Short mmCIF file of C-alpha atoms in Angstrom, two decimals:
data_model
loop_
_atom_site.label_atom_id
_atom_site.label_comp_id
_atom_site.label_asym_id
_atom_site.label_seq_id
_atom_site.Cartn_x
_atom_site.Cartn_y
_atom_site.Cartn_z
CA UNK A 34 -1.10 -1.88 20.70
CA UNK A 35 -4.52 -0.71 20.34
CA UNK A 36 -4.46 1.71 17.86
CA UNK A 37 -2.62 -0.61 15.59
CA UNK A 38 -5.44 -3.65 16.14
CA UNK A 39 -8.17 -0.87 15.40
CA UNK A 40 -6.08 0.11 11.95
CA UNK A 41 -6.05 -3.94 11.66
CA UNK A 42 -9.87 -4.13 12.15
CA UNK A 43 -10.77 -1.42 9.91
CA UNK A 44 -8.23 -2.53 7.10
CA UNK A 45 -9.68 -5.86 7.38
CA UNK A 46 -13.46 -4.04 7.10
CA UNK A 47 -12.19 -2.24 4.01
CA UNK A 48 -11.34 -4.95 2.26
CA UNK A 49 -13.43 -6.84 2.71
CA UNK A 50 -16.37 -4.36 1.23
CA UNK A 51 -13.95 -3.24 -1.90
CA UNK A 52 -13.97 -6.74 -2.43
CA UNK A 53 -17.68 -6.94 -2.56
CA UNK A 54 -17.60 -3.15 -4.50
CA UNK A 55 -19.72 -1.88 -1.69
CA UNK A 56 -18.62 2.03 -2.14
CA UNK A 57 -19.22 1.93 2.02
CA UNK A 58 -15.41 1.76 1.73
CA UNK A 59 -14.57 4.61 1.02
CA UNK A 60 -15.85 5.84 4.54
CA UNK A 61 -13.59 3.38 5.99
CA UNK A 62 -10.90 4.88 3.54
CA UNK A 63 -11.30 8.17 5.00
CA UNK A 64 -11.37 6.75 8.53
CA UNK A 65 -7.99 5.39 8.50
CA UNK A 66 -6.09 8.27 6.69
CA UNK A 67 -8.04 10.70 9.67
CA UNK A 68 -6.46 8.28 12.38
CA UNK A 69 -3.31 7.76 10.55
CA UNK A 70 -3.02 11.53 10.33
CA UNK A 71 -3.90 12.20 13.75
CA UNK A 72 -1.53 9.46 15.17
CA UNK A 73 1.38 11.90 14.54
CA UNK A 74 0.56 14.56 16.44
CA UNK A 75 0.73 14.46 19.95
CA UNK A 76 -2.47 17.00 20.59
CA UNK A 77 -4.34 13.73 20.14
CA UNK A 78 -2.32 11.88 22.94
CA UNK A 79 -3.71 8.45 23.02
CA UNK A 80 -3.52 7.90 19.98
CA UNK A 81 -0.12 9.33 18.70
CA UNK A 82 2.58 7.67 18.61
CA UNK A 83 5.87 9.77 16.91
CA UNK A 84 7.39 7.47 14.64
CA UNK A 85 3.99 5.65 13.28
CA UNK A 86 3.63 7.83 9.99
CA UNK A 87 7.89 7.90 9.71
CA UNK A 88 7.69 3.96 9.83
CA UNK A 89 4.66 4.45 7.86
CA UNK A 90 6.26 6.01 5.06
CA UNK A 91 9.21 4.55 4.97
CA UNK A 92 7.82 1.34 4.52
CA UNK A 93 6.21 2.74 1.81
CA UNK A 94 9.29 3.95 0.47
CA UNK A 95 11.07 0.63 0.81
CA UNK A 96 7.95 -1.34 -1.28
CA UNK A 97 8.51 0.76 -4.53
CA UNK A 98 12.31 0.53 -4.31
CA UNK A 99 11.69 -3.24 -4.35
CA UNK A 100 9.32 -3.30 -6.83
CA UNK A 101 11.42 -1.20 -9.41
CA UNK A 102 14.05 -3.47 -8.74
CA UNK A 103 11.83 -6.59 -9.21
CA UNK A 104 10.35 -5.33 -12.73
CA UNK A 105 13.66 -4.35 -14.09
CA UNK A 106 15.22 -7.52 -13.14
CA UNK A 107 12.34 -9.40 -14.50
CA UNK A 108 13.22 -7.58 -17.75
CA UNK A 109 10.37 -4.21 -17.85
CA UNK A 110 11.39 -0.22 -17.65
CA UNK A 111 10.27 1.42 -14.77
CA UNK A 112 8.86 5.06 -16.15
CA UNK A 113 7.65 6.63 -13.38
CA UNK A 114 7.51 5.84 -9.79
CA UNK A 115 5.63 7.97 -6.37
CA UNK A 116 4.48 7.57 -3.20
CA UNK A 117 2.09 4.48 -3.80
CA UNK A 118 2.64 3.03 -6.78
CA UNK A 119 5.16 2.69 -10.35
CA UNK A 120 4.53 2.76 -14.14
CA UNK A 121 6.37 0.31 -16.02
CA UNK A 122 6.92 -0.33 -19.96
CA UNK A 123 5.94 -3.49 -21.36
CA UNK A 124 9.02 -4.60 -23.70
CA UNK A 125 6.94 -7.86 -24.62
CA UNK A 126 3.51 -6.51 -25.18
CA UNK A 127 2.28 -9.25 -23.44
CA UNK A 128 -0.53 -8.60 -21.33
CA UNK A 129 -1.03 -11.83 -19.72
CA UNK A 130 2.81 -11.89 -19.10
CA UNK A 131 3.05 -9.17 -17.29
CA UNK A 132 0.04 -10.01 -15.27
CA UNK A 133 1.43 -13.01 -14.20
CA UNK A 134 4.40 -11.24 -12.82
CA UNK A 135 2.59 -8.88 -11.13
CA UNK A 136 0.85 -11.54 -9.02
CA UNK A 137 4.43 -13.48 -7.96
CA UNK A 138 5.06 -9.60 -6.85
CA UNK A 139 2.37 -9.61 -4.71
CA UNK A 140 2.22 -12.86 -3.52
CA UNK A 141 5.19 -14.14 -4.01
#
């Protein structure tokens, strides 16, 4: 829909100017966790939507499940885990090692 190409649009904005460290980001930071906000309550009626922030979440939710059970299979301890991201302990003290993993996380 149209909300969700303008979330695309501005995402795509964003990171494109973290990339570059342009602190202008942060505006578009703010942006999207105003409309995100907003999209859930149906006082702002073109752009809510009721399960946007549920699905929202819960894909959230979903991500750091899988990536506590990708760093424990791949042999670290996950400490501590929230909303948006986990801690995990580094059995091999091996920086680059870990690194590594972390990118086939993220890309696969």
């Amino acid at each position: 829909g149209k909300v969700e190409k303008l979330f695309k649009n501005l995402y795509i904005q964003r990171k494109e100017l973290k990339q570059k460290n342009d602190k202008s980001e942060g505006a578009l930071k703010v942006m999207l966790n105003s409309i995100y906000g907003i999209s859930s309550d149906p006082v702002f009626k073109h752009m809510y939507f009721p399960y946007r922030a549920s699905d929202c979440t819960a894909i959230g939710r979903q991500l750091i499940q899988y990536a506590e059970y990708f760093f424990e299979k791949c042999g670290y301890t996950v400490n501590y885990g929230d909303t948006d991201s986990i801690f995990v302990k580094d059995p091999f003290k091996n920086k680059q090692k870990l690194l590594k993993i972390i990118r086939v996380f993220i890309i696969g």
